[in-house]
Coordinates of C-alpha atoms in Angstrom, one line a residue:
M1 CA -67.1 -38.3 -68.1
S2 CA -65.2 -40.8 -70.3
Q3 CA -66.2 -44.4 -70.9
N4 CA -66.8 -46.5 -67.7
L5 CA -63.8 -48.8 -68.1
L6 CA -64.9 -51.0 -65.2
R7 CA -68.4 -51.7 -66.6
A8 CA -67.0 -52.2 -70.1
A9 CA -64.3 -54.7 -69.1
L10 CA -66.7 -56.7 -67.0
A11 CA -69.2 -56.8 -69.8
R12 CA -66.5 -58.1 -72.2
R13 CA -65.4 -60.6 -69.5
E14 CA -61.9 -59.1 -69.8
F15 CA -59.7 -59.6 -66.8
L16 CA -59.3 -56.3 -65.1
C17 CA -56.8 -55.0 -62.5
T18 CA -57.9 -52.1 -60.3
A19 CA -56.1 -50.1 -57.7
E20 CA -57.3 -48.8 -54.3
L21 CA -56.2 -45.5 -53.0
V22 CA -56.7 -44.8 -49.3
L23 CA -57.5 -41.1 -48.8
G24 CA -56.1 -39.6 -45.6
R25 CA -57.0 -36.8 -43.2
D26 CA -55.9 -33.9 -45.3
H27 CA -57.0 -32.0 -48.4
A28 CA -53.5 -32.3 -49.7
T29 CA -53.2 -35.5 -51.7
H30 CA -49.8 -35.4 -53.3
E31 CA -49.1 -39.2 -53.2
A32 CA -52.5 -40.1 -54.6
E33 CA -52.2 -37.4 -57.3
R34 CA -48.8 -38.8 -58.3
F35 CA -50.2 -42.3 -58.5
V36 CA -53.1 -41.1 -60.8
E37 CA -50.7 -39.2 -63.0
E38 CA -48.5 -42.2 -63.5
A39 CA -51.5 -44.5 -64.1
A40 CA -52.8 -42.1 -66.7
R41 CA -49.5 -42.4 -68.6
G42 CA -49.7 -46.2 -68.7
Q43 CA -52.2 -48.9 -69.6
A44 CA -51.8 -51.3 -66.7
I45 CA -54.2 -49.7 -64.2
R46 CA -57.2 -47.8 -65.6
V47 CA -59.7 -48.1 -62.8
I48 CA -59.0 -46.6 -59.3
S49 CA -61.2 -46.9 -56.2
V50 CA -61.1 -44.3 -53.5
T51 CA -62.0 -45.0 -49.9
D52 CA -64.6 -43.4 -47.7
L53 CA -63.2 -42.4 -44.3
P54 CA -61.5 -45.9 -43.8
G55 CA -61.2 -47.4 -40.4
G56 CA -63.7 -45.0 -39.0
H57 CA -61.2 -42.1 -39.0
P58 CA -61.7 -38.6 -40.4
A59 CA -60.5 -38.4 -44.0
L60 CA -61.0 -36.8 -47.4
P61 CA -64.3 -38.2 -48.8
P62 CA -64.1 -39.8 -52.2
E63 CA -66.3 -37.3 -54.0
A64 CA -63.5 -34.7 -53.4
F65 CA -61.1 -36.8 -55.5
V66 CA -63.0 -38.8 -58.1
A67 CA -62.9 -35.8 -60.6
A68 CA -59.1 -35.9 -60.4
I69 CA -59.2 -39.5 -61.6
A70 CA -61.8 -39.0 -64.3
E71 CA -60.1 -35.9 -65.7
R72 CA -57.1 -38.0 -66.6
G73 CA -59.1 -40.5 -68.6
L74 CA -59.3 -43.1 -65.8
T75 CA -62.4 -44.6 -64.2
P76 CA -63.1 -44.0 -60.5
I77 CA -64.9 -46.3 -58.1
A78 CA -66.3 -44.3 -55.1
H79 CA -66.7 -46.1 -51.8
L80 CA -69.8 -45.1 -50.0
T81 CA -70.3 -46.2 -46.4
G82 CA -73.4 -45.8 -44.1
K83 CA -71.3 -45.1 -41.0
D84 CA -71.0 -41.3 -41.0
G85 CA -74.3 -39.9 -42.2
N86 CA -78.1 -40.6 -42.1
R87 CA -80.1 -41.5 -45.2
S88 CA -80.6 -37.9 -46.2
L89 CA -76.9 -37.2 -46.4
L90 CA -76.3 -40.5 -48.2
E91 CA -78.8 -39.6 -50.8
G92 CA -77.2 -36.2 -51.1
R93 CA -73.8 -37.7 -51.6
L94 CA -75.1 -40.0 -54.3
H95 CA -76.6 -37.0 -56.0
A96 CA -73.2 -35.3 -55.8
L97 CA -71.5 -38.3 -57.4
A98 CA -74.1 -38.3 -60.1
R99 CA -73.4 -34.6 -60.7
L100 CA -69.7 -35.5 -61.1
G101 CA -70.6 -38.3 -63.6
V102 CA -69.4 -41.1 -61.3
E103 CA -71.2 -44.4 -62.0
N104 CA -69.3 -46.9 -60.0
V105 CA -70.2 -46.9 -56.3
L106 CA -69.0 -49.6 -53.8
A107 CA -71.6 -49.8 -51.0
L108 CA -70.3 -50.7 -47.5
T109 CA -71.7 -50.6 -44.0
G110 CA -68.5 -49.0 -42.8
D111 CA -66.2 -49.3 -39.8
A112 CA -66.9 -48.2 -36.2
Q113 CA -66.1 -44.7 -35.2
R114 CA -62.6 -43.9 -34.0
E115 CA -61.1 -40.9 -32.2
A116 CA -61.7 -37.6 -34.1
F117 CA -61.7 -33.9 -33.4
G118 CA -62.6 -33.3 -29.7
G119 CA -63.0 -37.0 -28.9
L120 CA -65.0 -40.0 -30.2
G121 CA -67.5 -39.2 -32.9
K122 CA -71.2 -40.0 -32.6
P123 CA -71.9 -43.4 -34.3
V124 CA -74.4 -43.0 -37.2
H125 CA -75.6 -46.2 -38.9
D126 CA -78.9 -45.3 -40.5
L127 CA -78.6 -47.4 -43.6
D128 CA -76.6 -50.6 -43.9
S129 CA -74.9 -51.7 -47.2
V130 CA -78.0 -53.5 -48.4
L131 CA -80.2 -50.5 -47.9
I132 CA -77.6 -48.2 -49.6
L133 CA -77.8 -50.6 -52.6
R134 CA -81.6 -50.3 -52.5
L135 CA -81.3 -46.5 -52.4
I136 CA -78.9 -46.6 -55.4
A137 CA -81.5 -48.8 -57.3
A138 CA -84.2 -46.2 -56.6
L139 CA -82.0 -43.4 -57.8
R140 CA -81.2 -45.3 -61.0
E141 CA -84.9 -45.3 -61.9
G142 CA -85.6 -41.9 -60.5
L143 CA -86.6 -41.6 -56.8
H144 CA -90.3 -40.8 -56.3
Y145 CA -91.1 -38.5 -53.4
R146 CA -93.5 -35.9 -52.3
V147 CA -93.1 -32.1 -51.8
G148 CA -96.1 -31.1 -49.8
T149 CA -99.1 -32.3 -51.8
R150 CA -97.1 -32.5 -55.1
S151 CA -95.4 -35.6 -56.5
A152 CA -91.8 -35.3 -57.7
E153 CA -89.1 -37.5 -59.1
S154 CA -85.3 -37.2 -59.1
A155 CA -83.5 -37.3 -62.4
P156 CA -82.4 -40.9 -63.0
F157 CA -78.7 -41.7 -63.1
D158 CA -77.1 -45.0 -64.3
F159 CA -75.1 -46.0 -61.3
F160 CA -73.1 -49.2 -61.4
P161 CA -73.1 -50.4 -57.8
G162 CA -70.8 -52.9 -56.2
A163 CA -70.7 -54.6 -52.8
V164 CA -68.3 -56.3 -50.4
V165 CA -68.4 -59.7 -48.7
N166 CA -66.0 -61.3 -46.2
P167 CA -65.5 -65.0 -47.1
F168 CA -62.5 -65.4 -44.7
K169 CA -64.6 -65.9 -41.5
V170 CA -63.4 -68.5 -39.1
R171 CA -66.7 -69.7 -37.7
E172 CA -69.6 -71.3 -39.5
P173 CA -72.2 -68.8 -38.2
D174 CA -70.1 -65.8 -39.3
L175 CA -69.3 -67.2 -42.7
M176 CA -72.8 -68.3 -43.5
M177 CA -74.4 -65.0 -42.5
Q178 CA -71.8 -63.3 -44.7
L179 CA -72.8 -65.5 -47.7
Y180 CA -76.5 -65.0 -47.1
K181 CA -76.0 -61.2 -46.9
L182 CA -74.1 -61.4 -50.1
E183 CA -77.1 -62.9 -51.8
L184 CA -79.3 -60.2 -50.4
K185 CA -76.9 -57.5 -51.7
I186 CA -77.0 -59.1 -55.2
A187 CA -80.8 -59.1 -55.0
A188 CA -80.8 -55.5 -53.9
G189 CA -78.8 -54.5 -57.0
A190 CA -75.0 -55.2 -56.6
A191 CA -73.5 -55.6 -60.0
F192 CA -70.0 -56.6 -59.0
I193 CA -68.3 -57.9 -55.8
I194 CA -65.0 -57.1 -54.1
P195 CA -64.3 -59.3 -51.2
Q196 CA -62.7 -58.2 -47.9
I197 CA -58.9 -58.4 -47.4
G198 CA -57.8 -62.0 -46.8
F199 CA -54.9 -64.3 -47.1
D200 CA -56.3 -67.7 -47.8
L201 CA -56.7 -68.6 -51.5
R202 CA -58.9 -71.6 -50.6
K203 CA -61.4 -69.4 -48.7
L204 CA -61.4 -66.9 -51.6
V205 CA -62.1 -69.6 -54.2
E206 CA -64.8 -71.1 -52.0
L207 CA -66.7 -67.8 -52.4
R208 CA -66.9 -68.3 -56.2
Q209 CA -67.7 -72.0 -55.7
Y210 CA -70.6 -71.0 -53.5
M211 CA -71.8 -68.4 -56.0
V212 CA -71.7 -70.9 -58.8
R213 CA -73.7 -73.5 -56.8
E214 CA -76.3 -70.9 -55.8
G215 CA -76.8 -69.5 -59.3
L216 CA -75.0 -66.2 -58.6
D217 CA -72.0 -66.7 -61.0
H218 CA -73.4 -64.0 -63.3
V219 CA -72.1 -61.4 -60.9
P220 CA -68.4 -60.8 -61.4
V221 CA -65.9 -61.0 -58.5
L222 CA -62.7 -59.0 -58.3
A223 CA -60.3 -60.7 -55.9
N224 CA -58.9 -58.4 -53.3
L225 CA -55.1 -58.6 -53.3
Y226 CA -53.6 -56.7 -50.4
V227 CA -49.9 -56.4 -50.0
A228 CA -49.5 -56.4 -46.2
T229 CA -46.5 -55.6 -44.1
A230 CA -45.8 -57.2 -40.8
K231 CA -46.8 -54.1 -39.0
I232 CA -50.1 -53.9 -40.9
A233 CA -50.8 -57.6 -40.3
R234 CA -50.3 -57.2 -36.6
L235 CA -52.7 -54.2 -36.6
M236 CA -55.2 -56.5 -38.4
Q237 CA -54.8 -59.2 -35.8
A238 CA -55.4 -56.6 -33.0
G239 CA -58.7 -55.6 -34.7
E240 CA -57.4 -52.1 -35.7
V241 CA -58.4 -53.1 -39.3
A242 CA -61.8 -54.6 -38.7
G243 CA -62.8 -58.0 -40.0
C244 CA -59.4 -59.2 -41.2
V245 CA -58.3 -62.8 -40.4
V246 CA -54.5 -63.0 -40.1
P247 CA -53.0 -66.2 -38.8
D248 CA -49.8 -66.2 -36.8
E249 CA -48.0 -68.1 -39.6
L250 CA -48.5 -65.2 -42.0
V251 CA -47.2 -62.7 -39.5
R252 CA -44.1 -64.8 -39.0
R253 CA -43.4 -64.9 -42.7
L254 CA -44.0 -61.2 -43.2
E255 CA -41.6 -60.4 -40.3
G256 CA -38.8 -62.0 -42.3
E257 CA -39.7 -60.5 -45.7
K258 CA -38.8 -57.4 -47.6
K259 CA -40.9 -55.6 -50.1
P260 CA -39.8 -57.7 -53.2
Q261 CA -41.0 -60.9 -51.4
R262 CA -44.4 -59.3 -50.6
L263 CA -44.8 -58.2 -54.2
E264 CA -43.9 -61.7 -55.3
R265 CA -46.8 -63.2 -53.2
A266 CA -49.2 -60.7 -54.6
A267 CA -48.1 -61.7 -58.1
L268 CA -48.6 -65.3 -57.2
M269 CA -52.1 -64.5 -56.1
L270 CA -52.8 -62.5 -59.2
A271 CA -51.7 -65.4 -61.4
A272 CA -53.9 -67.8 -59.4
V273 CA -57.1 -65.7 -59.5
R274 CA -56.8 -65.0 -63.2
E275 CA -56.6 -68.7 -63.9
L276 CA -59.4 -69.6 -61.4
G277 CA -62.1 -67.5 -63.1
F278 CA -62.2 -64.3 -61.2
A279 CA -63.3 -61.3 -63.2
G280 CA -60.3 -59.3 -62.0
A281 CA -58.1 -58.3 -59.1
H282 CA -58.4 -55.3 -56.8
I283 CA -54.9 -54.5 -55.6
G284 CA -53.9 -52.3 -52.6
G285 CA -51.4 -51.9 -49.9
Y286 CA -49.9 -49.3 -47.6
G287 CA -47.1 -47.4 -49.3
L288 CA -47.4 -49.0 -52.7
V289 CA -46.4 -46.8 -55.7
Y290 CA -47.4 -47.3 -59.3
A291 CA -44.1 -49.0 -60.1
D292 CA -45.0 -51.7 -57.5
Y293 CA -48.3 -52.4 -59.4
L294 CA -46.3 -52.8 -62.6
K295 CA -44.0 -55.3 -60.9
I296 CA -46.9 -57.3 -59.6
L297 CA -48.6 -57.5 -63.1
E298 CA -45.4 -58.3 -65.0
R299 CA -44.3 -61.0 -62.5
A300 CA -47.8 -62.6 -62.6
D301 CA -47.5 -62.9 -66.4
E302 CA -44.2 -64.7 -65.9
I303 CA -45.5 -67.0 -63.2
G304 CA -48.5 -68.2 -65.3
G305 CA -49.8 -71.6 -64.1
A306 CA -46.8 -72.2 -62.0
W307 CA -48.6 -70.8 -58.9
R308 CA -50.1 -74.3 -58.3
G309 CA -46.8 -75.6 -57.2
R310 CA -46.5 -72.8 -54.6
M311 CA -49.8 -73.2 -52.8
D312 CA -48.2 -72.9 -49.3
E313 CA -47.5 -69.2 -50.2
L314 CA -51.1 -68.6 -50.9
T315 CA -53.1 -70.5 -48.3
F316 CA -52.8 -69.4 -44.7
P317 CA -55.6 -71.2 -42.8
Y318 CA -56.6 -70.0 -39.4
P319 CA -56.2 -72.8 -36.8
G320 CA -59.5 -74.7 -36.4
G321 CA -61.2 -72.5 -39.1
F322 CA -64.4 -73.6 -40.7
Y323 CA -64.5 -74.4 -44.5
L324 CA -67.8 -74.7 -46.2
L325 CA -66.5 -77.5 -48.5
P326 CA -64.0 -80.2 -47.8
R327 CA -60.5 -80.0 -49.1
G328 CA -59.9 -81.3 -52.6
D329 CA -56.8 -83.0 -54.1
D330 CA -55.5 -79.7 -55.5
G331 CA -55.3 -78.0 -52.1
L332 CA -58.5 -76.0 -52.7
S333 CA -62.0 -76.9 -51.7
D334 CA -63.9 -79.6 -53.6
P335 CA -66.7 -77.8 -55.5
A336 CA -68.7 -81.0 -56.0
A337 CA -68.9 -82.0 -52.3
P338 CA -71.8 -81.2 -50.1
Y339 CA -71.7 -78.3 -47.7
Q340 CA -70.2 -79.5 -44.4
L341 CA -72.5 -77.6 -42.0
A342 CA -72.6 -78.7 -38.3
P343 CA -75.8 -80.2 -36.9
A344 CA -78.1 -77.5 -35.5
R345 CA -78.2 -77.0 -31.8
T346 CA -80.8 -79.2 -30.2
G347 CA -83.9 -77.3 -29.2
A348 CA -84.5 -73.6 -28.8
S349 CA -83.7 -71.7 -25.5
L350 CA -86.5 -71.1 -23.0
L351 CA -86.4 -67.4 -24.0
Q352 CA -87.0 -68.4 -27.6
R353 CA -89.7 -70.8 -26.8
V354 CA -91.7 -68.3 -24.7
S355 CA -91.2 -65.5 -27.2
R356 CA -92.1 -67.7 -30.2
L357 CA -95.2 -69.0 -28.4
A358 CA -96.3 -65.4 -27.7
H359 CA -95.7 -64.5 -31.3
R360 CA -97.6 -67.5 -32.6
H361 CA -100.7 -66.8 -30.5
I362 CA -100.7 -63.1 -29.8
I363 CA -98.5 -61.1 -32.2
G364 CA -98.2 -62.8 -35.6
S365 CA -100.6 -62.3 -38.5
G366 CA -103.6 -64.5 -38.1
S367 CA -103.0 -65.1 -34.4
V368 CA -105.8 -64.8 -31.9
G369 CA -104.3 -61.6 -30.5
S370 CA -103.9 -60.1 -33.9
R371 CA -107.5 -61.0 -35.0
F372 CA -108.8 -59.4 -31.8
L373 CA -106.7 -56.3 -31.4
T374 CA -106.0 -55.2 -35.0
P375 CA -109.6 -54.1 -35.8
R376 CA -109.6 -52.3 -32.4
I377 CA -106.4 -50.3 -33.0
K378 CA -105.8 -50.1 -36.8
P379 CA -108.8 -47.9 -37.8
A380 CA -107.8 -45.1 -35.3
A381 CA -104.2 -45.3 -36.4
D382 CA -105.2 -45.1 -40.1
A383 CA -107.3 -42.0 -39.4
A384 CA -104.4 -40.3 -37.6
G385 CA -101.9 -41.0 -40.3
P386 CA -98.1 -41.7 -39.7
G387 CA -97.2 -38.1 -39.5
D388 CA -99.8 -37.1 -36.9
A389 CA -97.8 -35.3 -34.2
D390 CA -100.5 -35.9 -31.5
Q391 CA -101.0 -39.6 -32.1
A392 CA -104.1 -39.5 -29.9
W393 CA -105.0 -43.0 -30.9
R394 CA -102.1 -44.3 -28.7
H395 CA -104.0 -43.1 -25.6
G396 CA -106.9 -45.3 -26.4
V397 CA -107.8 -48.1 -24.1
W398 CA -106.4 -50.9 -26.2
P399 CA -103.0 -49.4 -26.9
R400 CA -102.6 -48.5 -23.3
L401 CA -103.4 -52.1 -22.2
L402 CA -100.4 -53.1 -24.3
A403 CA -98.0 -51.0 -22.2
P404 CA -96.8 -53.9 -20.0
S405 CA -95.4 -55.7 -23.1
T406 CA -92.5 -53.2 -23.0
V407 CA -91.4 -54.6 -19.6
Y408 CA -90.9 -58.0 -21.1
R409 CA -89.1 -56.6 -24.2
H410 CA -86.8 -54.5 -22.0
S411 CA -85.9 -57.2 -19.5
V412 CA -85.6 -60.2 -21.8
L413 CA -84.8 -58.9 -25.3
G414 CA -82.9 -55.8 -24.6
C415 CA -85.5 -53.6 -26.3
V416 CA -84.5 -49.9 -26.8
D417 CA -88.0 -48.7 -27.8
C418 CA -87.4 -48.2 -31.5
G419 CA -91.0 -49.0 -32.0
D420 CA -90.2 -50.8 -35.3
C421 CA -89.3 -54.3 -34.0
I422 CA -87.8 -57.1 -36.0
Q423 CA -87.4 -59.6 -33.2
D424 CA -89.4 -62.3 -35.1
H425 CA -87.0 -62.0 -38.0
L426 CA -84.1 -62.4 -35.6
S427 CA -85.6 -65.6 -34.1
Y428 CA -85.8 -63.7 -30.8
A429 CA -82.1 -63.9 -30.2
G430 CA -81.9 -60.3 -29.0
C431 CA -82.4 -56.8 -30.2
S432 CA -80.1 -55.6 -33.0
M433 CA -80.8 -52.0 -32.0
H434 CA -79.2 -52.8 -28.7
Y435 CA -76.7 -55.6 -29.1
C436 CA -75.4 -54.7 -32.5
Y437 CA -73.2 -51.6 -32.3
K438 CA -74.1 -50.6 -35.9
E439 CA -77.8 -51.3 -35.3
L440 CA -78.0 -53.5 -38.4
R441 CA -81.3 -54.9 -39.6
N442 CA -80.1 -57.0 -42.7
G443 CA -77.3 -59.2 -41.4
P444 CA -73.9 -58.6 -40.0
C445 CA -71.1 -56.3 -41.0
G446 CA -67.8 -57.9 -41.9
G447 CA -66.1 -56.7 -38.8
A448 CA -66.6 -59.5 -36.3
R449 CA -63.3 -60.9 -34.9
P450 CA -62.1 -64.5 -35.6
D451 CA -63.6 -65.7 -32.4
G452 CA -67.0 -64.3 -33.4
S453 CA -66.9 -61.4 -31.0
C454 CA -68.0 -57.8 -31.9
E455 CA -65.6 -55.5 -33.8
V456 CA -66.3 -52.8 -31.1
H457 CA -67.0 -54.9 -28.0
P458 CA -64.7 -57.9 -28.0
D459 CA -66.3 -59.1 -24.8
R460 CA -69.6 -59.5 -26.6
P461 CA -70.5 -62.1 -29.3
C462 CA -71.7 -60.7 -32.6
L463 CA -75.5 -60.8 -32.4
W464 CA -75.8 -62.1 -35.9
G465 CA -73.9 -65.3 -35.1
L466 CA -76.4 -65.8 -32.3
V467 CA -79.2 -65.2 -34.7
Y468 CA -77.9 -67.9 -37.1
E469 CA -77.6 -70.4 -34.3
A470 CA -81.0 -69.5 -32.8
T471 CA -82.7 -69.8 -36.2
R472 CA -81.3 -73.3 -36.7
A473 CA -82.1 -74.3 -33.2
A474 CA -85.7 -73.3 -33.8
G475 CA -85.9 -75.6 -36.8
E476 CA -86.0 -72.7 -39.3
D477 CA -84.0 -72.1 -42.4
P478 CA -81.5 -69.3 -42.0
R479 CA -81.5 -68.8 -45.8
R480 CA -84.3 -66.3 -45.2
F481 CA -81.5 -63.8 -44.5
A482 CA -80.5 -64.2 -48.1
H483 CA -83.9 -63.0 -49.5
V484 CA -85.9 -61.1 -46.9
L485 CA -85.0 -57.4 -46.9
I486 CA -85.9 -55.4 -43.8
P487 CA -86.7 -51.7 -44.6
P488 CA -84.9 -48.9 -42.8
R489 CA -86.0 -48.1 -39.3
D490 CA -88.9 -45.6 -39.2
W491 CA -87.7 -43.0 -36.7
R492 CA -91.3 -41.6 -36.4
L493 CA -92.0 -44.7 -34.2
S494 CA -89.1 -44.2 -31.8
G495 CA -90.2 -44.4 -28.2
T496 CA -93.6 -45.9 -29.0
N497 CA -95.0 -49.3 -28.3
A498 CA -93.9 -51.8 -30.9
L499 CA -96.8 -54.2 -30.3
A500 CA -99.3 -51.4 -30.8
N501 CA -97.5 -50.4 -34.0
R502 CA -97.7 -54.0 -35.2
Y503 CA -101.5 -54.2 -34.7
A504 CA -101.8 -50.8 -36.3
D505 CA -99.9 -52.2 -39.3
I506 CA -97.4 -49.2 -39.4
D507 CA -94.2 -51.0 -38.5
N508 CA -91.7 -52.7 -40.8
V509 CA -93.7 -55.9 -41.3
P510 CA -95.9 -54.8 -44.3
R511 CA -92.8 -53.2 -45.9
R512 CA -90.6 -56.3 -45.8
I513 CA -89.6 -57.4 -49.3
E514 CA -88.9 -60.9 -50.7
L515 CA -86.0 -60.6 -53.0
D516 CA -84.6 -63.1 -55.5
P517 CA -80.8 -62.9 -56.0
A518 CA -81.1 -64.7 -59.3
R519 CA -83.6 -62.1 -60.7
G520 CA -82.2 -58.9 -59.3
P521 CA -83.9 -56.0 -57.6
A522 CA -87.6 -56.2 -56.9
E523 CA -90.0 -53.4 -57.7
L524 CA -89.1 -50.2 -55.9
P525 CA -91.6 -48.2 -53.8
K526 CA -93.1 -45.3 -55.6
E527 CA -92.8 -42.8 -52.8
S528 CA -90.2 -42.1 -50.1

C-alpha cells in the first residue's frame, strides 16, 4: 500500500480535506468507483472514508472497497462498528484490513438494527467503540493468546485508529457523557477524531475548546461537514439518522435552497474550521459528486476570513440547548470562562441510597461482607478455574445463600443475570444490559435524541443520562467515566450469581483499568 496520506498530513499539521463514501446494499458500486477515479486524477481529495453498514441497514462492508481506493494511490479510512458482529468477528475483520494494508480505522459503536432480509436482524453489541480501540491497540502490539497449552502472538500491524464524538447534544448529561467518553477513547488509543454530523459551529468549536482545556489538543480533530438536503434533515429530525440535532430553523432554510446554496454553506463552514484550528474537514452528503467537492474547496478559499460576518449561516442552535461555555463577543463560546454546569440534584434516590449502603457494607472491597465471604468462596472458585464446565463450587453452601440477592437485582435494578455486574460503576442507576439497547458498558452511544431519549426506544430516557445525574446526586465525580475502562462482558458468567462472582474475584472488577487520556493507552493484557 502507498503512503498513509492521512497520518502524514496530520503529522505535518497540514490541513486536510477528506471525503466520506456511503456504501449501499449492493456489490455494484458504480457511483463510488466513479468518485474514486475522479479523485485519483486530481489533488483536492486524497483520503476517502468508507462506511460500515450505515444506519443499521445491510450494505457492502468497507473491506470490500478499500482496495479500490488504495490501488489508485489514495488513502482509505475503513469504518468499523461493533453493531453487527461479536469480538471474534471484529478481530477477524481487523486482520482482514491488515492483510489489505489498511492502517486507518474509524471505530464506532454503530447504529441500531433496521429491517433486513426476512425481518429485523438480531442486535449484536459485543464490543463498544472504546473496546474496539482497545482491541486495535492490542493488535498493534501483537495480540497474545493461547492455543491449548501453547502461547501464541498475532503479527503486529501499525493501525492508525480514530474515533467519533457527538458535541451537538442538547442536554447537559448527554453532552458531558459524550465528552467523558471521548477522553476514554483517546486514552484507549484514538489518534484522530471525527465528530458526528452537526450544524452549529459554536458547538463544534466548543469541542476543541474543551480538548484544549483538558490537555487533549494533541489529538487532531477533522470537522464533519455534511451537505444536507431538506429531505435528509427531516429524516434526521425523525431519528432515522441517529444522534443528529437538527433545529426547525435549519429545515426551513433548506426547504428554500438549491444545491448551490447548500454547497455555499459547506464552503463557509470549511473556511471557518480551517481558520479556527481544526486539523481538517471530513466532507460528505447524499448525492455529492467529485465536482461538488471541488466547488466547496475553491469557494472556501475565496471566502477566507469573511465567514465571520456570516455567522447566522453557520450556527443553528437548538431551542433551550445547553452550552458548556457562555457565549463570547464573537458569537462563539468564550474559552476562558468557567464551565456552566447546573447544580447537582439534591440527594440520591432511595434506590441509590439502599444499594450504595449494601455495596459499602456487604459487596465492596474491604466491606464486612467481602471480608467474611471472599475467603469462603474464592478458594473453591480458584480451584475450579474460569473454564470449568461443572462449576461445582457454585453449589456450595455460601454461594447458594447468596441466591436471594438476585431477587433484589431483578426487581429493583432490572438485572438480566449477566453475572458480570457493573452497577457500582453506574451509581446504581439501572442495568445497562437491560435499559441500554446496545448493552454498553463504557458510556453512551451518540444516538440519543435531543430530548435525551433512547435512539431505539423514544419512550425511554437514555440510561447514561440517568447515570450522569445519579452520580452527581450521590456526590461523586462523573469524570470517572473519562478514565475508568470497563472490560468486555465475560459471557462465561451469563446466568450465574453476580454477587458470588464478585466474592470469587472472577467478574469485571479486577479487570477494570484506569486510563490517562494525556498519556495514551495503558499496558495491554498479555493473554486474551
